[in-house]
Coordinates of N, CA and C in Angstrom, one line a residue:
M20 N 62.5 -21.9 14.0 CA 61.2 -22.3 13.6 C 61.2 -23.8 13.7
D21 N 60.0 -24.3 14.3 CA 59.9 -25.7 14.5 C 60.0 -26.5 13.2
G22 N 60.9 -27.5 13.1 CA 61.0 -28.3 11.9 C 61.9 -27.7 10.9
R23 N 62.5 -26.6 11.1 CA 63.3 -25.9 10.1 C 64.6 -26.7 9.8
Y24 N 65.2 -27.2 10.8 CA 66.5 -28.0 10.7 C 66.4 -29.4 11.0
N25 N 65.2 -29.8 11.5 CA 65.0 -31.2 11.9 C 63.5 -31.5 11.7
L26 N 63.1 -32.7 12.1 CA 61.6 -33.0 12.1 C 60.9 -32.1 13.0
Q27 N 59.6 -31.9 12.7 CA 58.8 -31.1 13.7 C 58.7 -31.8 15.0
T28 N 58.5 -31.0 16.0 CA 58.3 -31.5 17.4 C 57.1 -32.5 17.4
P29 N 57.3 -33.7 17.9 CA 56.2 -34.7 17.8 C 55.0 -34.2 18.7
A30 N 53.8 -34.5 18.2 CA 52.5 -34.2 18.9 C 51.7 -35.5 19.1
S31 N 52.3 -36.6 18.8 CA 51.7 -37.9 19.0 C 52.8 -38.9 19.4
A32 N 52.3 -40.1 19.9 CA 53.3 -41.1 20.3 C 53.9 -41.7 19.0
M33 N 53.1 -41.8 17.9 CA 53.7 -42.3 16.7 C 54.7 -41.4 16.1
A34 N 54.5 -40.1 16.1 CA 55.5 -39.1 15.7 C 56.7 -39.2 16.5
A35 N 56.6 -39.4 17.8 CA 57.7 -39.5 18.7 C 58.6 -40.7 18.4
D36 N 57.9 -41.8 18.1 CA 58.6 -43.1 17.7 C 59.4 -42.9 16.4
L37 N 58.7 -42.2 15.4 CA 59.4 -41.9 14.1 C 60.6 -40.9 14.3
Y38 N 60.4 -40.0 15.2 CA 61.5 -39.0 15.5 C 62.7 -39.8 16.1
N39 N 62.4 -40.7 17.0 CA 63.5 -41.5 17.6 C 64.2 -42.4 16.6
L40 N 63.4 -43.0 15.7 CA 63.9 -43.9 14.7 C 64.8 -43.1 13.7
H41 N 64.3 -41.9 13.4 CA 65.1 -41.0 12.5 C 66.4 -40.6 13.2
T42 N 66.4 -40.3 14.5 CA 67.6 -39.9 15.2 C 68.6 -41.1 15.2
F43 N 68.0 -42.3 15.5 CA 68.9 -43.5 15.6 C 69.5 -43.8 14.3
L44 N 68.8 -43.7 13.2 CA 69.4 -44.0 11.9 C 70.4 -43.0 11.5
F45 N 70.1 -41.7 11.8 CA 71.1 -40.7 11.5 C 72.4 -40.9 12.3
L46 N 72.3 -41.2 13.6 CA 73.5 -41.5 14.3 C 74.3 -42.8 13.8
L47 N 73.5 -43.8 13.5 CA 74.1 -45.0 12.9 C 74.9 -44.7 11.6
C48 N 74.2 -43.9 10.8 CA 74.9 -43.5 9.5 C 76.1 -42.7 9.8
L49 N 76.0 -41.8 10.8 CA 77.2 -41.0 11.2 C 78.4 -41.8 11.6
V50 N 78.1 -42.9 12.5 CA 79.1 -43.8 13.0 C 79.8 -44.5 11.8
I51 N 78.9 -45.0 10.9 CA 79.5 -45.8 9.7 C 80.3 -44.8 8.9
F52 N 79.9 -43.6 8.7 CA 80.6 -42.6 7.9 C 82.0 -42.4 8.5
I53 N 82.0 -42.1 9.8 CA 83.2 -41.8 10.5 C 84.2 -43.0 10.4
A54 N 83.6 -44.2 10.7 CA 84.5 -45.4 10.7 C 85.1 -45.7 9.3
V55 N 84.3 -45.6 8.3 CA 84.8 -45.9 6.9 C 85.8 -44.9 6.5
F56 N 85.5 -43.6 6.7 CA 86.5 -42.6 6.2 C 87.7 -42.5 7.1
T57 N 87.6 -42.9 8.4 CA 88.8 -42.9 9.2 C 89.7 -44.0 8.7
V58 N 89.2 -45.2 8.5 CA 90.0 -46.3 8.0 C 90.6 -45.9 6.6
M59 N 89.8 -45.3 5.8 CA 90.3 -44.9 4.4 C 91.4 -43.9 4.5
F60 N 91.2 -42.8 5.2 CA 92.2 -41.8 5.2 C 93.5 -42.3 6.0
Y61 N 93.3 -43.1 7.0 CA 94.5 -43.7 7.7 C 95.3 -44.6 6.7
S62 N 94.6 -45.4 6.0 CA 95.2 -46.3 5.0 C 96.0 -45.4 4.0
I63 N 95.4 -44.4 3.5 CA 96.0 -43.5 2.5 C 97.3 -42.9 3.0
Y64 N 97.2 -42.4 4.3 CA 98.3 -41.8 4.9 C 99.4 -42.7 5.3
A65 N 99.1 -43.8 6.0 CA 100.1 -44.7 6.6 C 100.7 -45.7 5.6
H66 N 100.0 -45.9 4.5 CA 100.5 -46.9 3.5 C 100.8 -46.2 2.2
R67 N 101.2 -45.0 2.2 CA 101.4 -44.3 0.9 C 102.7 -44.8 0.3
K68 N 102.8 -44.6 -1.0 CA 103.9 -45.1 -1.8 C 105.3 -44.5 -1.4
S69 N 105.2 -43.2 -0.9 CA 106.4 -42.5 -0.6 C 107.1 -43.1 0.7
K70 N 106.4 -43.9 1.4 CA 106.9 -44.6 2.6 C 107.4 -46.0 2.2
G71 N 107.3 -46.4 1.0 CA 107.8 -47.6 0.5 C 106.8 -48.8 0.6
H72 N 105.5 -48.5 0.9 CA 104.5 -49.5 1.0 C 104.0 -50.0 -0.4
K73 N 103.7 -51.2 -0.5 CA 103.2 -51.8 -1.7 C 101.7 -52.3 -1.4
A74 N 101.0 -52.4 -2.5 CA 99.6 -52.8 -2.3 C 99.5 -54.2 -1.6
A75 N 98.6 -54.4 -0.7 CA 98.5 -55.7 0.0 C 97.9 -56.7 -1.0
G76 N 98.4 -58.0 -0.8 CA 98.0 -59.0 -1.7 C 96.9 -59.9 -1.1
F77 N 95.8 -59.3 -0.7 CA 94.7 -60.1 -0.1 C 93.5 -60.3 -1.0
H78 N 93.8 -60.4 -2.3 CA 92.8 -60.6 -3.3 C 92.1 -61.9 -3.0
E79 N 90.7 -61.9 -3.0 CA 89.9 -63.1 -2.8 C 90.2 -63.6 -1.3
S80 N 90.4 -62.7 -0.4 CA 90.5 -63.1 1.0 C 89.2 -63.5 1.6
T81 N 89.2 -64.7 2.2 CA 87.9 -65.2 2.8 C 87.5 -64.3 3.9
A82 N 88.4 -63.9 4.7 CA 88.1 -63.0 5.9 C 87.5 -61.7 5.5
V83 N 88.0 -61.1 4.5 CA 87.4 -59.8 4.0 C 86.1 -60.1 3.4
E84 N 85.9 -61.1 2.6 CA 84.6 -61.4 2.0 C 83.5 -61.6 3.1
V85 N 83.9 -62.4 4.1 CA 82.9 -62.6 5.2 C 82.6 -61.3 6.0
A86 N 83.6 -60.5 6.2 CA 83.4 -59.3 7.0 C 82.5 -58.3 6.3
W87 N 82.7 -58.1 5.0 CA 81.8 -57.1 4.3 C 80.5 -57.7 3.9
T88 N 80.3 -58.9 4.2 CA 78.9 -59.5 4.1 C 78.2 -59.6 5.4
V89 N 78.9 -60.0 6.5 CA 78.2 -60.1 7.8 C 77.9 -58.8 8.4
I90 N 78.9 -57.9 8.4 CA 78.6 -56.6 9.0 C 77.4 -55.8 8.5
P91 N 77.3 -55.6 7.1 CA 76.1 -55.0 6.6 C 74.8 -55.8 7.0
L92 N 74.9 -57.1 7.0 CA 73.7 -57.9 7.3 C 73.3 -57.6 8.7
L93 N 74.2 -57.6 9.7 CA 73.9 -57.3 11.1 C 73.3 -55.9 11.2
I94 N 73.8 -54.9 10.5 CA 73.3 -53.6 10.5 C 71.8 -53.5 10.0
V95 N 71.5 -54.2 8.9 CA 70.2 -54.3 8.4 C 69.2 -55.0 9.4
I96 N 69.7 -56.0 10.0 CA 68.9 -56.7 11.0 C 68.5 -55.8 12.2
V97 N 69.5 -55.1 12.7 CA 69.3 -54.1 13.8 C 68.2 -53.1 13.4
I98 N 68.4 -52.5 12.2 CA 67.4 -51.5 11.7 C 66.0 -52.2 11.6
G99 N 66.0 -53.4 11.1 CA 64.7 -54.0 10.9 C 64.0 -54.3 12.2
V100 N 64.8 -54.8 13.2 CA 64.2 -55.1 14.5 C 63.6 -53.8 15.2
Y101 N 64.3 -52.7 15.0 CA 63.9 -51.4 15.5 C 62.7 -50.8 14.8
A102 N 62.7 -50.9 13.4 CA 61.7 -50.2 12.6 C 60.4 -51.0 12.4
T103 N 60.5 -52.3 12.4 CA 59.3 -53.1 12.1 C 58.1 -52.9 13.0
P104 N 58.2 -52.8 14.3 CA 57.1 -52.6 15.2 C 56.4 -51.2 14.9
I105 N 57.3 -50.2 14.5 CA 56.7 -48.9 14.2 C 55.9 -48.9 12.9
V106 N 56.4 -49.6 11.9 CA 55.7 -49.7 10.6 C 54.4 -50.5 10.8
I107 N 54.4 -51.5 11.6 CA 53.2 -52.3 11.9 C 52.2 -51.4 12.6
A108 N 52.6 -50.7 13.6 CA 51.7 -49.8 14.3 C 51.1 -48.7 13.4
Q109 N 51.9 -48.2 12.4 CA 51.3 -47.2 11.5 C 50.1 -47.7 10.7
K110 N 50.1 -49.0 10.5 CA 49.1 -49.6 9.7 C 47.9 -50.1 10.4
N111 N 47.9 -50.0 11.8 CA 46.9 -50.5 12.6 C 45.8 -49.4 12.8
T112 N 44.8 -49.4 12.0 CA 43.8 -48.3 12.1 C 42.5 -48.8 12.8
A113 N 42.6 -50.0 13.4 CA 41.4 -50.6 14.1 C 41.1 -49.8 15.4
D114 N 39.8 -49.9 15.8 CA 39.4 -49.3 17.0 C 39.5 -47.8 17.1
A115 N 39.2 -47.2 16.0 CA 39.3 -45.7 15.9 C 38.1 -45.1 16.6
D116 N 38.3 -44.0 17.3 CA 37.1 -43.3 17.9 C 36.4 -42.5 16.9
I117 N 37.1 -41.9 15.9 CA 36.4 -41.1 14.9 C 37.1 -41.4 13.6
T118 N 36.2 -41.6 12.6 CA 36.7 -41.8 11.2 C 36.4 -40.6 10.3
I119 N 37.4 -40.1 9.6 CA 37.2 -38.9 8.7 C 37.7 -39.3 7.3
K120 N 36.9 -39.0 6.3 CA 37.4 -39.2 5.0 C 38.0 -37.8 4.5
A121 N 39.2 -37.9 4.0 CA 39.9 -36.7 3.4 C 40.0 -36.9 1.9
T122 N 39.3 -36.1 1.1 CA 39.3 -36.2 -0.3 C 40.1 -35.0 -0.9
G123 N 41.1 -35.4 -1.7 CA 41.9 -34.4 -2.4 C 41.3 -33.9 -3.7
Y124 N 41.2 -32.5 -3.8 CA 40.7 -31.9 -5.0 C 41.8 -31.0 -5.5
Q125 N 41.7 -30.6 -6.8 CA 42.6 -29.6 -7.3 C 42.0 -28.2 -7.0
W126 N 42.4 -27.4 -6.0 CA 43.4 -27.7 -5.0 C 42.9 -27.4 -3.7
R127 N 42.3 -28.3 -3.0 CA 41.8 -28.1 -1.7 C 41.5 -29.5 -1.1
W128 N 41.1 -29.5 0.2 CA 40.7 -30.8 0.8 C 39.3 -30.8 1.2
G129 N 38.6 -31.9 1.0 CA 37.2 -32.1 1.5 C 37.2 -33.1 2.6
Y130 N 36.5 -32.8 3.7 CA 36.4 -33.6 4.9 C 35.0 -34.1 5.1
D131 N 34.9 -35.4 5.4 CA 33.6 -36.0 5.7 C 33.8 -36.8 7.0
Y132 N 33.0 -36.5 8.0 CA 33.1 -37.2 9.3 C 32.2 -38.5 9.1
L133 N 32.7 -39.7 9.1 CA 32.0 -40.9 8.8 C 31.6 -41.7 10.0
K134 N 32.3 -41.5 11.1 CA 32.0 -42.4 12.3 C 32.4 -41.6 13.5
G135 N 31.7 -41.8 14.6 CA 32.0 -41.2 15.9 C 31.3 -39.9 16.1
E136 N 31.6 -39.2 17.1 CA 31.0 -37.9 17.4 C 31.3 -36.9 16.2
G137 N 30.3 -36.3 15.7 CA 30.5 -35.5 14.5 C 30.1 -36.1 13.2
E138 N 29.6 -37.4 13.3 CA 29.2 -38.1 12.1 C 28.2 -37.3 11.2
G139 N 28.5 -37.2 9.9 CA 27.6 -36.4 9.1 C 28.1 -35.0 8.7
I140 N 29.1 -34.5 9.4 CA 29.7 -33.2 9.1 C 30.5 -33.3 7.8
S141 N 30.4 -32.4 7.0 CA 31.1 -32.3 5.7 C 31.5 -30.8 5.4
F142 N 32.7 -30.6 4.9 CA 33.1 -29.3 4.5 C 34.3 -29.3 3.7
L143 N 34.6 -28.2 3.0 CA 35.8 -28.0 2.3 C 36.8 -27.2 3.1
S144 N 38.1 -27.5 2.9 CA 39.1 -26.7 3.5 C 40.1 -26.1 2.5
T145 N 40.0 -24.8 2.3 CA 40.7 -24.1 1.2 C 41.7 -23.1 1.8
L146 N 42.8 -23.0 1.0 CA 43.8 -22.0 1.4 C 43.2 -20.6 1.6
S147 N 43.6 -20.0 2.7 CA 43.0 -18.7 3.1 C 44.0 -17.5 3.0
T148 N 45.3 -17.8 2.6 CA 46.3 -16.8 2.5 C 45.8 -15.8 1.4
P149 N 45.8 -14.5 1.7 CA 45.3 -13.5 0.7 C 46.1 -13.5 -0.5
R150 N 45.4 -13.3 -1.7 CA 46.1 -13.4 -3.0 C 47.2 -12.3 -3.1
E151 N 47.0 -11.2 -2.3 CA 48.0 -10.1 -2.4 C 49.3 -10.6 -1.8
Q152 N 49.3 -11.5 -0.8 CA 50.6 -12.0 -0.3 C 51.2 -12.9 -1.3
I153 N 50.5 -13.7 -2.0 CA 51.0 -14.7 -3.0 C 51.7 -13.9 -4.1
T154 N 51.1 -12.8 -4.6 CA 51.6 -12.1 -5.7 C 52.6 -11.1 -5.3
G155 N 52.9 -11.0 -4.0 CA 54.0 -10.1 -3.5 C 53.5 -8.6 -3.3
Q156 N 52.2 -8.4 -3.4 CA 51.7 -7.0 -3.2 C 51.4 -6.7 -1.7
A157 N 51.6 -7.6 -0.9 CA 51.4 -7.4 0.6 C 52.4 -8.3 1.3
P158 N 52.8 -7.8 2.5 CA 53.8 -8.6 3.3 C 53.2 -10.0 3.7
K159 N 54.1 -11.0 3.7 CA 53.6 -12.4 4.0 C 53.3 -12.5 5.4
G160 N 52.2 -13.2 5.7 CA 51.8 -13.4 7.1 C 52.6 -14.5 7.8
Q161 N 52.3 -14.7 9.1 CA 53.1 -15.7 9.9 C 52.9 -17.1 9.3
H162 N 51.7 -17.4 8.8 CA 51.4 -18.8 8.4 C 51.1 -18.8 6.8
Y163 N 52.0 -18.1 6.2 CA 51.9 -17.9 4.7 C 51.8 -19.3 4.0
L164 N 50.7 -19.5 3.2 CA 50.5 -20.8 2.5 C 50.3 -22.0 3.4
S165 N 50.1 -21.7 4.7 CA 49.8 -22.8 5.7 C 48.6 -22.5 6.5
E166 N 47.6 -21.8 5.9 CA 46.4 -21.4 6.7 C 45.2 -21.7 5.8
V167 N 44.1 -22.1 6.4 CA 42.9 -22.5 5.7 C 41.6 -21.8 6.3
D168 N 40.6 -21.8 5.5 CA 39.3 -21.2 6.0 C 38.6 -22.1 7.0
N169 N 38.6 -23.4 6.7 CA 38.0 -24.4 7.6 C 38.9 -25.5 8.0
P170 N 39.6 -25.4 9.1 CA 40.5 -26.5 9.6 C 39.8 -27.7 10.0
L171 N 40.5 -28.8 9.9 CA 39.9 -30.1 10.5 C 40.0 -29.9 12.0
V172 N 38.9 -30.4 12.7 CA 38.9 -30.3 14.2 C 38.7 -31.7 14.7
V173 N 39.6 -32.0 15.7 CA 39.5 -33.3 16.3 C 39.7 -33.2 17.8
P174 N 39.3 -34.1 18.6 CA 39.5 -34.0 20.1 C 40.9 -34.6 20.5
V175 N 41.5 -34.1 21.5 CA 42.8 -34.6 22.0 C 42.6 -36.0 22.6
G176 N 43.6 -36.8 22.4 CA 43.6 -38.1 23.1 C 42.7 -39.1 22.5
K177 N 42.1 -38.9 21.3 CA 41.2 -39.8 20.6 C 41.9 -40.3 19.3
K178 N 41.7 -41.6 19.1 CA 42.3 -42.2 17.8 C 41.5 -41.8 16.6
I179 N 42.1 -41.1 15.7 CA 41.4 -40.6 14.5 C 41.9 -41.4 13.3
R180 N 41.0 -42.0 12.7 CA 41.3 -42.8 11.4 C 41.0 -41.8 10.3
V181 N 41.9 -41.7 9.4 CA 41.8 -40.8 8.2 C 41.7 -41.7 7.0
V182 N 40.6 -41.7 6.3 CA 40.5 -42.4 5.0 C 40.7 -41.5 3.9
T183 N 41.7 -41.8 3.0 CA 42.1 -40.9 2.0 C 41.7 -41.4 0.6
T184 N 41.3 -40.4 -0.2 CA 41.0 -40.7 -1.6 C 41.1 -39.4 -2.4
A185 N 40.9 -39.4 -3.7 CA 41.1 -38.1 -4.5 C 40.0 -38.1 -5.5
N186 N 39.7 -36.9 -6.0 CA 38.7 -36.6 -7.0 C 39.2 -36.5 -8.4
D187 N 40.6 -36.2 -8.5 CA 41.1 -35.9 -9.8 C 42.5 -36.6 -10.0
V188 N 43.5 -36.1 -9.3 CA 44.8 -36.7 -9.5 C 45.3 -37.1 -8.1
I189 N 46.5 -37.7 -8.1 CA 47.1 -38.2 -6.8 C 47.5 -37.0 -5.9
H190 N 47.0 -37.0 -4.7 CA 47.4 -36.1 -3.6 C 48.0 -36.9 -2.5
A191 N 48.4 -36.2 -1.4 CA 48.9 -36.9 -0.2 C 48.6 -36.1 1.0
W192 N 48.0 -36.7 2.0 CA 47.6 -36.0 3.2 C 48.7 -36.2 4.2
M193 N 49.4 -35.1 4.6 CA 50.6 -35.2 5.5 C 50.5 -34.2 6.6
V194 N 50.7 -34.6 7.8 CA 50.8 -33.7 9.0 C 52.0 -34.3 9.7
P195 N 53.2 -33.7 9.6 CA 54.4 -34.2 10.2 C 54.4 -34.3 11.7
A196 N 53.7 -33.4 12.4 CA 53.7 -33.5 13.8 C 53.0 -34.7 14.4
F197 N 52.1 -35.3 13.5 CA 51.4 -36.5 13.9 C 52.1 -37.8 13.3
G198 N 53.1 -37.6 12.5 CA 53.8 -38.7 11.9 C 52.9 -39.4 10.9
V199 N 52.1 -38.6 10.1 CA 51.2 -39.1 9.2 C 51.5 -38.6 7.8
K200 N 51.5 -39.6 6.8 CA 51.6 -39.2 5.4 C 51.0 -40.4 4.6
Q201 N 49.9 -40.1 3.9 CA 49.2 -41.1 3.2 C 48.7 -40.6 1.8
D202 N 49.0 -41.3 0.8 CA 48.6 -40.9 -0.6 C 47.1 -41.0 -0.7
A203 N 46.5 -40.0 -1.4 CA 45.1 -40.0 -1.8 C 45.0 -40.2 -3.3
I204 N 44.5 -41.4 -3.7 CA 44.6 -41.8 -5.1 C 43.1 -41.9 -5.6
P205 N 42.9 -41.3 -6.8 CA 41.5 -41.5 -7.4 C 41.1 -42.9 -7.6
G206 N 39.9 -43.3 -7.2 CA 39.4 -44.6 -7.4 C 39.9 -45.6 -6.4
F207 N 40.7 -45.2 -5.4 CA 41.2 -46.1 -4.4 C 41.0 -45.5 -3.0
V208 N 40.9 -46.3 -2.0 CA 40.7 -45.8 -0.6 C 41.9 -46.3 0.2
R209 N 42.6 -45.4 0.8 CA 43.7 -45.8 1.7 C 43.4 -45.2 3.1
D210 N 44.1 -45.7 4.1 CA 43.8 -45.1 5.4 C 45.0 -45.0 6.3
T211 N 45.0 -44.1 7.3 CA 46.0 -43.9 8.2 C 45.4 -43.5 9.5
W212 N 46.2 -43.2 10.6 CA 45.6 -42.8 11.8 C 46.6 -41.9 12.6
F213 N 46.0 -41.2 13.6 CA 46.8 -40.5 14.5 C 46.1 -40.3 15.8
K214 N 46.8 -40.0 16.9 CA 46.2 -39.7 18.2 C 47.0 -38.6 18.8
A215 N 46.4 -37.4 18.7 CA 47.2 -36.2 19.2 C 47.3 -36.2 20.7
D216 N 48.5 -35.9 21.2 CA 48.7 -35.9 22.7 C 48.5 -34.6 23.3
K217 N 48.4 -33.5 22.5 CA 48.3 -32.2 23.1 C 47.4 -31.3 22.3
I218 N 46.8 -30.3 22.9 CA 45.9 -29.4 22.2 C 46.8 -28.4 21.5
G219 N 46.3 -28.0 20.3 CA 47.0 -27.0 19.5 C 46.6 -27.0 18.1
T220 N 47.3 -26.2 17.3 CA 47.1 -26.2 15.8 C 48.3 -26.8 15.1
F221 N 48.1 -27.7 14.3 CA 49.1 -28.4 13.6 C 48.9 -28.3 12.1
R222 N 50.0 -28.1 11.4 CA 49.9 -27.8 9.9 C 50.7 -28.8 9.1
G223 N 50.2 -29.1 7.9 CA 50.8 -29.9 6.9 C 50.5 -29.5 5.5
H224 N 50.9 -30.2 4.6 CA 50.6 -29.9 3.2 C 50.4 -31.1 2.3
C225 N 49.9 -31.0 1.2 CA 49.8 -32.0 0.2 C 51.3 -32.4 -0.2
A226 N 51.6 -33.7 0.0 CA 53.0 -34.1 -0.3 C 53.2 -34.8 -1.6
E227 N 52.2 -34.6 -2.5 CA 52.4 -35.2 -3.8 C 52.2 -34.1 -4.9
L228 N 53.1 -34.1 -5.9 CA 53.1 -33.0 -6.9 C 51.8 -33.2 -7.7
C229 N 50.8 -32.4 -7.4 CA 49.4 -32.7 -8.0 C 49.0 -31.7 -9.0
G230 N 49.9 -30.7 -9.4 CA 49.5 -29.8 -10.4 C 50.0 -28.4 -10.1
K231 N 49.6 -27.4 -10.9 CA 50.2 -26.1 -10.8 C 50.0 -25.4 -9.5
D232 N 48.9 -25.7 -8.8 CA 48.6 -25.1 -7.5 C 48.9 -26.1 -6.3
H233 N 49.8 -27.0 -6.5 CA 50.2 -28.0 -5.5 C 50.6 -27.3 -4.2
A234 N 51.3 -26.2 -4.3 CA 51.7 -25.5 -3.1 C 50.6 -24.8 -2.3
F235 N 49.4 -24.8 -2.9 CA 48.3 -24.0 -2.3 C 47.2 -24.8 -1.7
M236 N 47.5 -26.0 -1.3 CA 46.5 -26.8 -0.6 C 47.0 -27.4 0.7
P237 N 47.2 -26.5 1.7 CA 47.7 -26.9 3.0 C 46.6 -27.7 3.8
I238 N 47.1 -28.2 4.9 CA 46.3 -29.0 5.9 C 46.5 -28.4 7.2
V239 N 45.4 -28.0 7.9 CA 45.4 -27.5 9.2 C 44.5 -28.3 10.1
V240 N 45.0 -28.8 11.2 CA 44.3 -29.6 12.2 C 44.2 -28.9 13.5
N241 N 43.1 -28.6 14.0 CA 42.9 -28.0 15.3 C 42.6 -29.1 16.3
V242 N 43.4 -29.3 17.3 CA 43.2 -30.3 18.3 C 42.7 -29.6 19.5
V243 N 41.5 -30.0 19.9 CA 40.8 -29.3 21.0 C 40.4 -30.3 22.1
S244 N 40.0 -29.7 23.3 CA 39.5 -30.6 24.3 C 38.2 -31.3 24.0
A245 N 37.8 -32.3 24.7 CA 36.6 -33.1 24.4 C 35.4 -32.1 24.5
E246 N 35.4 -31.2 25.5 CA 34.3 -30.3 25.7 C 34.2 -29.4 24.5
D247 N 35.3 -28.8 24.1 CA 35.3 -27.8 23.0 C 34.9 -28.5 21.7
Y248 N 35.3 -29.8 21.5 CA 35.0 -30.5 20.3 C 33.5 -30.8 20.2
S249 N 32.9 -31.1 21.4 CA 31.4 -31.3 21.4 C 30.7 -30.0 21.0
K250 N 31.2 -28.9 21.5 CA 30.6 -27.6 21.1 C 30.8 -27.3 19.6
W251 N 31.9 -27.6 19.1 CA 32.2 -27.4 17.7 C 31.2 -28.3 16.8
V252 N 31.0 -29.6 17.2 CA 30.1 -30.5 16.5 C 28.7 -29.9 16.6
A253 N 28.3 -29.4 17.7 CA 27.0 -28.8 17.8 C 26.7 -27.6 17.0
S254 N 27.8 -26.9 16.7 CA 27.7 -25.7 15.9 C 27.7 -26.0 14.3
Q255 N 28.0 -27.2 13.9 CA 28.2 -27.4 12.5 C 27.0 -27.6 11.7
P256 N 25.9 -28.3 12.2 CA 24.7 -28.5 11.3 C 24.2 -27.3 10.7
K257 N 24.3 -26.1 11.3 CA 23.7 -24.9 10.8 C 24.4 -24.5 9.4
A258 N 25.7 -24.8 9.3 CA 26.5 -24.4 8.2 C 26.7 -25.6 7.2
A259 N 26.3 -26.8 7.6 CA 26.6 -28.0 6.8 C 26.1 -27.9 5.4
A260 N 24.9 -27.4 5.2 CA 24.3 -27.4 3.9 C 25.0 -26.4 3.0
V261 N 25.4 -25.3 3.5 CA 26.2 -24.3 2.7 C 27.5 -24.9 2.3
K262 N 28.2 -25.6 3.2 CA 29.6 -26.1 2.9 C 29.5 -27.3 2.0
T263 N 28.4 -28.1 2.1 CA 28.3 -29.2 1.2 C 28.0 -28.7 -0.3
A264 N 27.2 -27.6 -0.4 CA 26.9 -27.0 -1.7 C 28.2 -26.5 -2.3
A265 N 29.1 -26.1 -1.5 CA 30.4 -25.5 -2.0 C 31.2 -26.5 -2.8
V266 N 31.0 -27.8 -2.4 CA 31.8 -28.9 -3.1 C 31.3 -28.9 -4.6
T267 N 30.0 -28.9 -4.8 CA 29.5 -28.9 -6.1 C 29.9 -27.7 -6.9
T268 N 30.0 -26.5 -6.3 CA 30.4 -25.3 -7.0 C 31.9 -25.4 -7.5
T269 N 32.7 -26.0 -6.6 CA 34.2 -26.1 -7.0 C 34.4 -27.0 -8.1
K270 N 33.5 -28.0 -8.3 CA 33.8 -29.0 -9.4 C 33.4 -28.4 -10.8
Q271 N 32.7 -27.3 -10.8 CA 32.2 -26.8 -12.1 C 33.4 -26.0 -12.8

């Protein structure tokens, strides 16, 4: 299963950069682990008391002090040089083609298209896994707890700015395949962005412990072609009033 033993397969350039950074740091930590434990176990074996060795007298050795200060410093600098451009790019939400507000509710997501093609579209996205599967009365489906009635729809190859906030408690909008995770905080507006490189359906979940139904507010994003996106936008006004009214109903 994709993402079972590692990060999900990247579906955006940002996610690919994060995947490579993750792999680099993992390998770096592995090298450090092997080096440290190799020296440690060799020292234990080769300088054991049964062979007549005595503890070395290098207390307050200048060379040792310099080594264990300079080496970690160089490692941190290397990591910083690699990671800083990626972190800066994550925060650059300028020049977005489409802006969407994602509002966290207990326990569902509300989406409002604020800018670009589709502006004015609003709807709720709620878990659609049958209750019988949740209670164990029916076999679990392929996308158990990762399916919704109204997925977010975006065009492929377009920069999508996601503005996050919340109506009640702190939530977090996360889609691993896009390399996106942003807290949604009541009374505050945060933002993030992604640009999907391929058409498909991508899934995520609220990544903040937001209450008893925290596990039941998935995120589903359908990435479609520009033509199909325009068709979807054209089909939305007919149902917009009904979906907007549903927001008021859920708050009662």
